[in-house]
Amino acid sequence: SLLIGGTRARILDHVVGSGTSTSQVLAQRLYLSAATVSYHTKVLRDAGLITSRREGVAVIHQVTMLGTALLAGATAPAGPAIPPP
């Protein structure tokens, strides 16, 4: 599957736009279930595009520099491809 599909792009864009966002806010604003947001934020986090931290019962997400660069359309510097682990 694609790393960045429509739903993940919307989640990433919303986190960028708000600076930080909770999973609950993302679910409400994007009309998604909490489980769906949790799944997609895990993929984004595993890819290094967001970070997440727990504050009480809320999970707060922030975009990383890599996530910001992806949304801005930056390209990776030329170099050898790094195989996945």
Short mmCIF file of the C-alpha atoms (twelve columns), coordinates in Angstrom:
data_MODEL
# 
_entry.id   MODEL 
# 
loop_
_atom_site.group_PDB 
_atom_site.id 
_atom_site.type_symbol 
_atom_site.label_atom_id 
_atom_site.label_alt_id 
_atom_site.label_comp_id 
_atom_site.label_asym_id 
_atom_site.label_seq_id 
_atom_site.Cartn_x 
_atom_site.Cartn_y 
_atom_site.Cartn_z 
_atom_site.pdbx_PDB_model_num 
ATOM 1  C CA . SER A 1  0.000   0.000  0.000  1 
ATOM 2  C CA . LEU A 2  1.030   3.593  -0.417 1 
ATOM 3  C CA . LEU A 3  2.611   5.374  2.515  1 
ATOM 4  C CA . ILE A 4  0.746   8.581  1.811  1 
ATOM 5  C CA . GLY A 5  -2.790  8.122  0.605  1 
ATOM 6  C CA . GLY A 6  -5.590  10.623 0.902  1 
ATOM 7  C CA . THR A 7  -6.427  9.899  4.545  1 
ATOM 8  C CA . ARG A 8  -2.827  9.980  5.760  1 
ATOM 9  C CA . ALA A 9  -2.129  13.150 3.798  1 
ATOM 10 C CA . ARG A 10 -5.185  14.800 5.386  1 
ATOM 11 C CA . ILE A 11 -4.072  13.727 8.866  1 
ATOM 12 C CA . LEU A 12 -0.519  14.953 8.286  1 
ATOM 13 C CA . ASP A 13 -1.755  18.244 6.838  1 
ATOM 14 C CA . HIS A 14 -4.081  18.784 9.795  1 
ATOM 15 C CA . VAL A 15 -1.297  18.137 12.311 1 
ATOM 16 C CA . VAL A 16 0.880   20.671 10.461 1 
ATOM 17 C CA . GLY A 17 -1.927  23.216 10.356 1 
ATOM 18 C CA . SER A 18 -2.682  22.957 14.059 1 
ATOM 19 C CA . GLY A 19 0.875   22.475 15.322 1 
ATOM 20 C CA . THR A 20 -0.272  19.688 17.587 1 
ATOM 21 C CA . SER A 21 -3.400  17.661 17.545 1 
ATOM 22 C CA . THR A 22 -4.942  14.878 19.557 1 
ATOM 23 C CA . SER A 23 -6.231  11.673 18.028 1 
ATOM 24 C CA . GLN A 24 -9.713  12.608 19.251 1 
ATOM 25 C CA . VAL A 25 -9.616  16.008 17.516 1 
ATOM 26 C CA . LEU A 26 -8.350  14.432 14.308 1 
ATOM 27 C CA . ALA A 27 -11.142 11.861 14.368 1 
ATOM 28 C CA . GLN A 28 -13.811 14.522 14.898 1 
ATOM 29 C CA . ARG A 29 -12.505 17.034 12.374 1 
ATOM 30 C CA . LEU A 30 -11.785 14.487 9.643  1 
ATOM 31 C CA . TYR A 31 -14.958 12.448 10.247 1 
ATOM 32 C CA . LEU A 32 -12.991 9.277  10.983 1 
ATOM 33 C CA . SER A 33 -13.224 6.746  13.787 1 
ATOM 34 C CA . ALA A 34 -10.664 6.900  16.578 1 
ATOM 35 C CA . ALA A 35 -9.433  3.443  15.515 1 
ATOM 36 C CA . THR A 36 -8.861  4.658  11.951 1 
ATOM 37 C CA . VAL A 37 -6.903  7.694  13.150 1 
ATOM 38 C CA . SER A 38 -4.857  5.495  15.480 1 
ATOM 39 C CA . TYR A 39 -3.962  3.140  12.634 1 
ATOM 40 C CA . HIS A 40 -2.942  5.933  10.259 1 
ATOM 41 C CA . THR A 41 -0.986  7.899  12.870 1 
ATOM 42 C CA . LYS A 42 0.970   4.717  13.706 1 
ATOM 43 C CA . VAL A 43 1.978   4.387  10.045 1 
ATOM 44 C CA . LEU A 44 2.958   8.062  9.906  1 
ATOM 45 C CA . ARG A 45 4.913   7.745  13.168 1 
ATOM 46 C CA . ASP A 46 6.694   4.569  12.015 1 
ATOM 47 C CA . ALA A 47 7.708   6.423  8.839  1 
ATOM 48 C CA . GLY A 48 9.161   9.300  10.888 1 
ATOM 49 C CA . LEU A 49 6.610   11.847 9.664  1 
ATOM 50 C CA . ILE A 50 5.046   12.582 13.065 1 
ATOM 51 C CA . THR A 51 5.870   12.096 16.713 1 
ATOM 52 C CA . SER A 52 3.297   11.208 19.329 1 
ATOM 53 C CA . ARG A 53 3.246   11.516 23.093 1 
ATOM 54 C CA . ARG A 54 0.658   10.600 25.660 1 
ATOM 55 C CA . GLU A 55 -0.759  13.264 27.963 1 
ATOM 56 C CA . GLY A 56 -3.234  11.600 30.287 1 
ATOM 57 C CA . VAL A 57 -5.771  9.876  28.072 1 
ATOM 58 C CA . ALA A 58 -4.928  12.002 25.018 1 
ATOM 59 C CA . VAL A 59 -2.257  11.251 22.432 1 
ATOM 60 C CA . ILE A 60 -0.681  14.443 21.092 1 
ATOM 61 C CA . HIS A 61 0.802   14.395 17.576 1 
ATOM 62 C CA . GLN A 62 3.360   16.761 16.063 1 
ATOM 63 C CA . VAL A 63 4.800   16.776 12.575 1 
ATOM 64 C CA . THR A 64 8.538   16.150 12.177 1 
ATOM 65 C CA . MET A 65 10.888  18.018 9.857  1 
ATOM 66 C CA . LEU A 66 10.625  15.062 7.474  1 
ATOM 67 C CA . GLY A 67 6.826   15.317 7.488  1 
ATOM 68 C CA . THR A 68 7.011   19.044 6.827  1 
ATOM 69 C CA . ALA A 69 9.436   18.485 3.954  1 
ATOM 70 C CA . LEU A 70 7.165   15.841 2.448  1 
ATOM 71 C CA . LEU A 71 4.176   18.182 2.500  1 
ATOM 72 C CA . ALA A 72 6.298   20.962 1.016  1 
ATOM 73 C CA . GLY A 73 7.304   18.694 -1.866 1 
ATOM 74 C CA . ALA A 74 10.989  18.481 -0.961 1 
ATOM 75 C CA . THR A 75 12.971  15.768 -2.656 1 
ATOM 76 C CA . ALA A 76 15.572  13.565 -1.049 1 
ATOM 77 C CA . PRO A 77 19.195  14.295 -1.860 1 
ATOM 78 C CA . ALA A 78 20.701  12.069 -4.532 1 
ATOM 79 C CA . GLY A 79 22.577  9.110  -3.193 1 
ATOM 80 C CA . PRO A 80 22.450  5.362  -2.940 1 
ATOM 81 C CA . ALA A 81 19.150  3.779  -2.069 1 
ATOM 82 C CA . ILE A 82 18.996  2.424  1.443  1 
ATOM 83 C CA . PRO A 83 17.310  -0.987 1.564  1 
ATOM 84 C CA . PRO A 84 14.621  -1.479 4.200  1 
ATOM 85 C CA . PRO A 85 15.699  -3.361 7.341  1 
# 
